[in-house]
Coordinates of C-alpha atoms in Angstrom, one line a residue:
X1 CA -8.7 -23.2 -78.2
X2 CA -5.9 -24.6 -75.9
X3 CA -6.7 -27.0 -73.0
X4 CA -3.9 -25.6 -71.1
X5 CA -5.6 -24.6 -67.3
X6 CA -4.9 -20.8 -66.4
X7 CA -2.4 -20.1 -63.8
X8 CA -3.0 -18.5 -61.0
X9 CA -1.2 -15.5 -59.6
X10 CA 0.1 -16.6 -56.1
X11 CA 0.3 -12.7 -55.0
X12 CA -2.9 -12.7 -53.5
X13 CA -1.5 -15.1 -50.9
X14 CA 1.8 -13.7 -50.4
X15 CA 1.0 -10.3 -49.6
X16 CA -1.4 -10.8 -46.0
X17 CA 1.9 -12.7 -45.4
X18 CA 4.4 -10.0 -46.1
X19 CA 2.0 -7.5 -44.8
X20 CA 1.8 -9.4 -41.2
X21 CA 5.7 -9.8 -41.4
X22 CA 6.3 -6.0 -41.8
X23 CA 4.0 -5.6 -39.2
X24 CA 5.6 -7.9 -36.8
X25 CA 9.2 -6.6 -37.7
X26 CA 7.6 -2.5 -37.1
X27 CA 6.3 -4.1 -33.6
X28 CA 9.5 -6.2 -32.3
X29 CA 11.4 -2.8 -33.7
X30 CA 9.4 -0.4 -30.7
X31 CA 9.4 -3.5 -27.9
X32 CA 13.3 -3.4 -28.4
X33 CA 13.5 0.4 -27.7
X34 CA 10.9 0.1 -25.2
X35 CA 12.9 -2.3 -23.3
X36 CA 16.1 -0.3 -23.7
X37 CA 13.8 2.7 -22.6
X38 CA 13.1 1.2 -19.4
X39 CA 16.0 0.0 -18.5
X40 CA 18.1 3.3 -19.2
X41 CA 15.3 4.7 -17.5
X42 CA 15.9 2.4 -14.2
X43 CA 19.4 3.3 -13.9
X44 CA 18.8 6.6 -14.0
X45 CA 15.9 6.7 -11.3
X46 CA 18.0 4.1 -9.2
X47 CA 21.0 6.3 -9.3
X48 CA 19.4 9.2 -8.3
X49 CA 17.5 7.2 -5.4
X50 CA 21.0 6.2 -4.1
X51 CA 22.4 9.8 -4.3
X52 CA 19.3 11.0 -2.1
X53 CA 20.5 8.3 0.8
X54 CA 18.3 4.9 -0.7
X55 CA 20.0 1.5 -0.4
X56 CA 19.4 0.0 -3.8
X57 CA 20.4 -3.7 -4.5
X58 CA 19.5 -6.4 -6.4
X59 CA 21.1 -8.7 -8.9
X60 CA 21.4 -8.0 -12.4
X61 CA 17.6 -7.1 -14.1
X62 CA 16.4 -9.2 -17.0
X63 CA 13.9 -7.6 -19.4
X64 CA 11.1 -10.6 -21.3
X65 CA 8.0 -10.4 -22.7
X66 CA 7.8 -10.0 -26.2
X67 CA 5.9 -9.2 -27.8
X68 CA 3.2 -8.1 -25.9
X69 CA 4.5 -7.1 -22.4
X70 CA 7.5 -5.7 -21.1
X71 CA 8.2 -8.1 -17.7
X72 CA 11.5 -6.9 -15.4
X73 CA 12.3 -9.3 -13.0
X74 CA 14.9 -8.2 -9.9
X75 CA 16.5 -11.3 -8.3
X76 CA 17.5 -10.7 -4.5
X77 CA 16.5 -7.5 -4.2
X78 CA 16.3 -4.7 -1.3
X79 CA 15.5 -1.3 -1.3
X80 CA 15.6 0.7 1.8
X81 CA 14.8 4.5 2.6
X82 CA 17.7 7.0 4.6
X83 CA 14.9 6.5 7.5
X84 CA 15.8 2.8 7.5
X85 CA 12.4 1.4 6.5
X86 CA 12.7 -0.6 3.5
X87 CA 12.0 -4.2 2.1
X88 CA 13.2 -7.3 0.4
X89 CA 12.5 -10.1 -1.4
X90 CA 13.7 -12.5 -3.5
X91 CA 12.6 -11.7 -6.6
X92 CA 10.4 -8.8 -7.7
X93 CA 8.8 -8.8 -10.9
X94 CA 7.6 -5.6 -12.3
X95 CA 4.8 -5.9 -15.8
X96 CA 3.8 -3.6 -17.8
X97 CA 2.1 -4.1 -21.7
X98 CA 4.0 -3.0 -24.2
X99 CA 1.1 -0.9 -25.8
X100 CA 0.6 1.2 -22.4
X101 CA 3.8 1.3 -20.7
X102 CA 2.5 4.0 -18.5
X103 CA 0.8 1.2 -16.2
X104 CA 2.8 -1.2 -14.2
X105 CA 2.3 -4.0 -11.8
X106 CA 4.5 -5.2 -9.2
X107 CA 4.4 -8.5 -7.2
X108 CA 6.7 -10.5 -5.4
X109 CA 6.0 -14.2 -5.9
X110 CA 7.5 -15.5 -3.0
X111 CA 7.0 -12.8 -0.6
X112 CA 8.7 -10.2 0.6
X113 CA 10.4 -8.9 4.5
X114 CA 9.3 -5.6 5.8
X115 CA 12.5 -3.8 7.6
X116 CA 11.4 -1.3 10.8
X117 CA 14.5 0.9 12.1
X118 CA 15.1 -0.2 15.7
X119 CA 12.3 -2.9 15.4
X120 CA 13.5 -5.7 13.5
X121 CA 12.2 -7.2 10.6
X122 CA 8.6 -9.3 9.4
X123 CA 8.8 -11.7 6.8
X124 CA 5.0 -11.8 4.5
X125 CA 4.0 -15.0 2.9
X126 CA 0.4 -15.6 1.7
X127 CA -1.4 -15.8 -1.5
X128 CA -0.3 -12.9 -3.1
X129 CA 1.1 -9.5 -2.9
X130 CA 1.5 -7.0 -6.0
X131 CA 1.0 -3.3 -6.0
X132 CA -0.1 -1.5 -9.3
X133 CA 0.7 2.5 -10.3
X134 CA -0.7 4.2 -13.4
X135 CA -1.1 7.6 -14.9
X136 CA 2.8 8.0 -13.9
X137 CA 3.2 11.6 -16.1
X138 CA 0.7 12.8 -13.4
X139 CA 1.7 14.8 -10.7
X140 CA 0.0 12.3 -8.0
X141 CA -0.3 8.3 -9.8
X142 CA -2.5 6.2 -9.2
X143 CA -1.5 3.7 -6.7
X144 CA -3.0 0.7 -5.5
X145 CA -1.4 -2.2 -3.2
X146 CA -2.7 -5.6 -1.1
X147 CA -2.1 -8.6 0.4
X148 CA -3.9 -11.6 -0.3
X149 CA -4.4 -13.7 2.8
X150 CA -0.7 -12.4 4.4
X151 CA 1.0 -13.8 7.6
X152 CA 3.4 -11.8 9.2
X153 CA 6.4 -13.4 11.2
X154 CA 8.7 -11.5 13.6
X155 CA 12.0 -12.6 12.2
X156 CA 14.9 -13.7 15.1
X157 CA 15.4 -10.9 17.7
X158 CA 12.6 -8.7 15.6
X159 CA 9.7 -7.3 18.1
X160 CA 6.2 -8.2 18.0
X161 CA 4.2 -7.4 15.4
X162 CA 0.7 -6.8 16.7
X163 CA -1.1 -8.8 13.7
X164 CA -0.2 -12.6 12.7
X165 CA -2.5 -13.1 9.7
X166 CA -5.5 -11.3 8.1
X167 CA -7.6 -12.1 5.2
X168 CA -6.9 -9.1 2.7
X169 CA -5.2 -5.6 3.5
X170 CA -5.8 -3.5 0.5
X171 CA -4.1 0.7 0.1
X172 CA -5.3 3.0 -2.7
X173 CA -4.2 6.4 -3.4
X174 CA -5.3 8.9 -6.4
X175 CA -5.7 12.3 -6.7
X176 CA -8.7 14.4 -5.1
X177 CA -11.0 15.2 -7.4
X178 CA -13.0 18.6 -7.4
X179 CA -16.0 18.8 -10.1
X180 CA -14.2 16.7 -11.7
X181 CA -10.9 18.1 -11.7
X182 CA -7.7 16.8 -9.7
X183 CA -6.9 19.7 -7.0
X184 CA -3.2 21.2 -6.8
X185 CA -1.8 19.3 -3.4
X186 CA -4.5 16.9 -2.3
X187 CA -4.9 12.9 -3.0
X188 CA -7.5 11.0 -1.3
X189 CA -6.3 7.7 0.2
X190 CA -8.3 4.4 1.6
X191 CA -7.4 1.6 3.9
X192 CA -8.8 -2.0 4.3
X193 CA -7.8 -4.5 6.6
X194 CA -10.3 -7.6 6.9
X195 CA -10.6 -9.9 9.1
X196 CA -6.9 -9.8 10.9
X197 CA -6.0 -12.1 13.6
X198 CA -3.7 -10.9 16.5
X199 CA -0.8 -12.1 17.8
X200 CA -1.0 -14.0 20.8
X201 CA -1.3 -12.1 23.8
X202 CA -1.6 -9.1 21.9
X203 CA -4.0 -5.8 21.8
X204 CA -5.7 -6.8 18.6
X205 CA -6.6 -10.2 20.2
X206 CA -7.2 -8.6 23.5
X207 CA -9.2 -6.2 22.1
X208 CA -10.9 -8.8 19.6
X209 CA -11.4 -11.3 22.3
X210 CA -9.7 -13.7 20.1
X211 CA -11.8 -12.9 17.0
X212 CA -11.1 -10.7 14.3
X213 CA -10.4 -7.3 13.8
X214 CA -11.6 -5.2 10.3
X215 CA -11.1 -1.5 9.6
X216 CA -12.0 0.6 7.0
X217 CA -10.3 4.3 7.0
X218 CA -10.6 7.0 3.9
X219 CA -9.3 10.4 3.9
X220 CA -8.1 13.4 1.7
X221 CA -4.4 13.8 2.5
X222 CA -3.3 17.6 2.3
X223 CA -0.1 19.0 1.2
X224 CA 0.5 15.6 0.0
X225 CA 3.9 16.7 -2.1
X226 CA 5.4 16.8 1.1
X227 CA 5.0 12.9 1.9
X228 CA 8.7 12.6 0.5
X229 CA 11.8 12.8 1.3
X230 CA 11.6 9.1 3.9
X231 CA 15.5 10.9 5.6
X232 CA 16.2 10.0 9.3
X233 CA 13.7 12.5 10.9
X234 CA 10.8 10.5 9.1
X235 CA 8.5 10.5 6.2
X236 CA 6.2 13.0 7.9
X237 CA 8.7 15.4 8.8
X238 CA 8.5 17.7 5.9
X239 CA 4.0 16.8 5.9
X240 CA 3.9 18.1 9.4
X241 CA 5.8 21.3 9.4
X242 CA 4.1 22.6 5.9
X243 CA 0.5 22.0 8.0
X244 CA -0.5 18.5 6.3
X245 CA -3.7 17.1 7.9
X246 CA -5.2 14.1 6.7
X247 CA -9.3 15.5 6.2
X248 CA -12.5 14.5 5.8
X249 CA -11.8 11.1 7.7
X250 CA -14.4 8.1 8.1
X251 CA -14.8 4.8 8.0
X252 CA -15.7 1.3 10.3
X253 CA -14.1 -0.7 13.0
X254 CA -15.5 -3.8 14.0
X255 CA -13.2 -5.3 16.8
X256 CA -14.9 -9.1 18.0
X257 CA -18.3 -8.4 18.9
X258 CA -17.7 -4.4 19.4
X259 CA -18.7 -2.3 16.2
X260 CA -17.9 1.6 15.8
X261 CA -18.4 4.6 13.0
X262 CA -15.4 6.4 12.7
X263 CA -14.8 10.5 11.7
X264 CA -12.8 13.3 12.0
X265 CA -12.5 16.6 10.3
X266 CA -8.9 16.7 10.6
X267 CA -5.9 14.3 11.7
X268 CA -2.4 15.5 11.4
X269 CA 0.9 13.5 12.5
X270 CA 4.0 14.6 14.7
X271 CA 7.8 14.2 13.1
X272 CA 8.0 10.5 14.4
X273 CA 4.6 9.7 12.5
X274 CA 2.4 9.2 16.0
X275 CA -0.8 10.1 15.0
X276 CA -2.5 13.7 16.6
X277 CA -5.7 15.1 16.9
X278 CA -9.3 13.9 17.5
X279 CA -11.8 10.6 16.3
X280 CA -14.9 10.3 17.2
X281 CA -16.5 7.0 17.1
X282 CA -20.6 5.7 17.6
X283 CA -20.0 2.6 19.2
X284 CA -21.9 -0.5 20.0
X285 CA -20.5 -2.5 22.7
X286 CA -17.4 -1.2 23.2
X287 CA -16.9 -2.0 26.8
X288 CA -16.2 -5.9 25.2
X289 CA -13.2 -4.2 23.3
X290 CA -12.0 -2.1 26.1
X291 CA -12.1 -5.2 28.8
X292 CA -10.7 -7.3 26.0
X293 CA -7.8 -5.1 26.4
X294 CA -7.5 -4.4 29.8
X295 CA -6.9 -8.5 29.9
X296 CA -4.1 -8.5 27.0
X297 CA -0.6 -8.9 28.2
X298 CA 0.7 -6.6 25.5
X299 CA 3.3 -3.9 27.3
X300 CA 2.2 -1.3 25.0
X301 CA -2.0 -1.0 26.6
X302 CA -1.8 0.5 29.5
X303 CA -4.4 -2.4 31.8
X304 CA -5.7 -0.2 34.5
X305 CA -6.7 2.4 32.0
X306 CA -8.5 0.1 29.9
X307 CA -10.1 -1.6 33.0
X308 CA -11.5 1.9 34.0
X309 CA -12.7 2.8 30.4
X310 CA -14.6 -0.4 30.1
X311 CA -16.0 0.4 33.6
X312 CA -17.1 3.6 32.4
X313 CA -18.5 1.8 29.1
X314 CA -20.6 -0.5 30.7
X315 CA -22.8 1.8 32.2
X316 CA -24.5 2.7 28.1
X317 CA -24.7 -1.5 28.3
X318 CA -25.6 -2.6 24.9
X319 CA -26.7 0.7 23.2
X320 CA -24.5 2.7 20.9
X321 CA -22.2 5.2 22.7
X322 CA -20.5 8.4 21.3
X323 CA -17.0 8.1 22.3
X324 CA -13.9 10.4 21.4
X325 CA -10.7 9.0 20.8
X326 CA -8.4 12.1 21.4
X327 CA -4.4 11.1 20.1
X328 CA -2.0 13.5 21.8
X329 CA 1.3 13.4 23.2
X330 CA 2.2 10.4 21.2
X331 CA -0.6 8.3 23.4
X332 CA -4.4 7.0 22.2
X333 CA -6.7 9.0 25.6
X334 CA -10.2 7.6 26.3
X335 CA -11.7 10.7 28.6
X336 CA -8.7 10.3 31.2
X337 CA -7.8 6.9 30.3
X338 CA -4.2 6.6 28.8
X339 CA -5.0 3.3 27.0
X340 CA -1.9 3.2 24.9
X341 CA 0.6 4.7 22.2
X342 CA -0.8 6.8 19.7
X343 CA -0.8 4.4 16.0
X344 CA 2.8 5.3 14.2
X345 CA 2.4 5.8 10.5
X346 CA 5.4 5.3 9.8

């Protein structure tokens, strides 16, 4: 017999290796045309924004993340809508993983400047402000957006904007669901603000007393595939004349030491985006909010009104109140009281 020890086939070691580095090649194949995907895909969409009247700009788009994300990040960029509300920033950063490139996340790192038409523009700093959008073969996607601890700063010459800081302002929109199933031209869409602080001399701190303001607002937005088309007349041009009424509508409003239950059956908005119809509200101590107001040196709240509302409040004292907040001719009525303009959506 020979002494000679038996070799060893080496195969068994080899192939996990060659098996991982087919495997690695098949994957870094498919993250190379995704990438090219998406940024065909981009110039496409951009080019057709900018026919349609959209300011696109940015400097040139890098594509990263391999292997396991696609990342696009937009230096310097600014996107406006024909209506002339748009936004910048200096760098946006889109995100996607590669294995579900039908879900993507936007931030802006170092924050971003909202432009308003005739108003100037607000630059937002805070902790953090990303917006994410899924199911995007869907005729309505998922969308979700928020600010994490924002300030907003009237830039030079900009006009005021009535909130200087909150601690979270959150927006979510997804289609209506009926047993189950989305409905043809309805999405249902919710609104968080928490704990925002007013600009000095303001109506949020007037009607806060100097404390904070938080609102919570859902509603089913119908005819929602006309909320496109941002042109010169407005975003809610188009909404308005096809009959699209925001339904359905609740939610909170605490204001300082004044609390309220908000709901409507139906709100609707004229061409220039000022809110119409009727809210009715259960409040508890509102005749704080409305004297709070009728003390803020904001041009846009009407004093004597709000002096005579909280007049007319103080006679529940501290027990809830139903109240109807009636929006019409572009101004926010308390009974006869003219207290100010109508919120602007857009």
């Amino acid at each position: 017999m020979s002494d000679t020890p038996a070799r060893h086939s080496r195969r068994g070691l080899i192939i996990p290796f060659a098996i991982v580095g087919v495997l690695l090649a098949l994957w870094t194949g498919w993250w190379l045309y995704l990438a090219n995907q998406i940024e065909t895909r981009l110039a496409v969409q951009e080019q057709v924004l900018r026919n349609d009247g959209w300011g696109i700009a940015h400097q040139p788009a890098t594509v990263t993340g391999w292997p396991f994300r696609t990342r696009l990040a937009f230096p310097d960029a600014r996107i406006t809508a024909p209506s002339g509300h748009g936004f910048s920033a200096p760098e946006l950063v889109a995100e996607a993983n590669a294995w579900n490139p039908g879900h993507w996340v936007l931030i802006a790192p170092e924050g971003l400047t909202l432009a308003r038409p005739g108003k100037g523009e607000i630059a937002i700093s805070g902790d953090g402000a990303r917006m994410s959008v899924s199911h995007l073969r869907d005729r309505f996607p998922d969308l979700r957006a928020e600010l994490i601890r924002p300030t907003f700063t009237p830039m030079a010459d900009a006009e005021p904007f009535p909130i200087a800081s909150a601690e979270h302002v959150q927006f979510e929109m997804r289609p209506h669901l009926t047993d189950g199933a989305a409905t043809t031209d309805e999405v249902d869409m919710l609104f968080r603000l928490i704990d925002a602080r007013g600009r000095p001399n303001g109506p949020v701190e007037g009607a806060t007393r100097q404390g904070a303001l938080s609102l919570e607002f859902e509603a089913t937005v119908e005819q929602a595939s006309r909320l496109r088309g941002a042109d010169s007349a407005g975003v809610f041009a188009n909404w308005t004349a096809a009959d699209g009424r925001f339904a359905a509508v609740k939610g909170r409003l605490q204001a300082g030491d004044s609390r309220a239950l908000i709901a409507s059956e139906a709100l609707s908005a004229r061409e220039d985006g000022r809110l119409e119809g009727e809210l009715a509200l259960t409040a508890e101590r509102p005749a704080a909010a409305m004297a709070g107001l009728a003390n803020s040196r904001s041009g846009a709240v009407n004093r004597m009104a709000a002096a005579g509302a909280a007049a007319a409040s103080r006679v529940q004292g501290d027990r809830p109140v139903d109240l109807v907040l009636r929006f019409s001719e572009g101004r926010t009525w308390l009974g006869p009281f003219a207290l100010a303009p109508a919120p602007k959506l857009f």
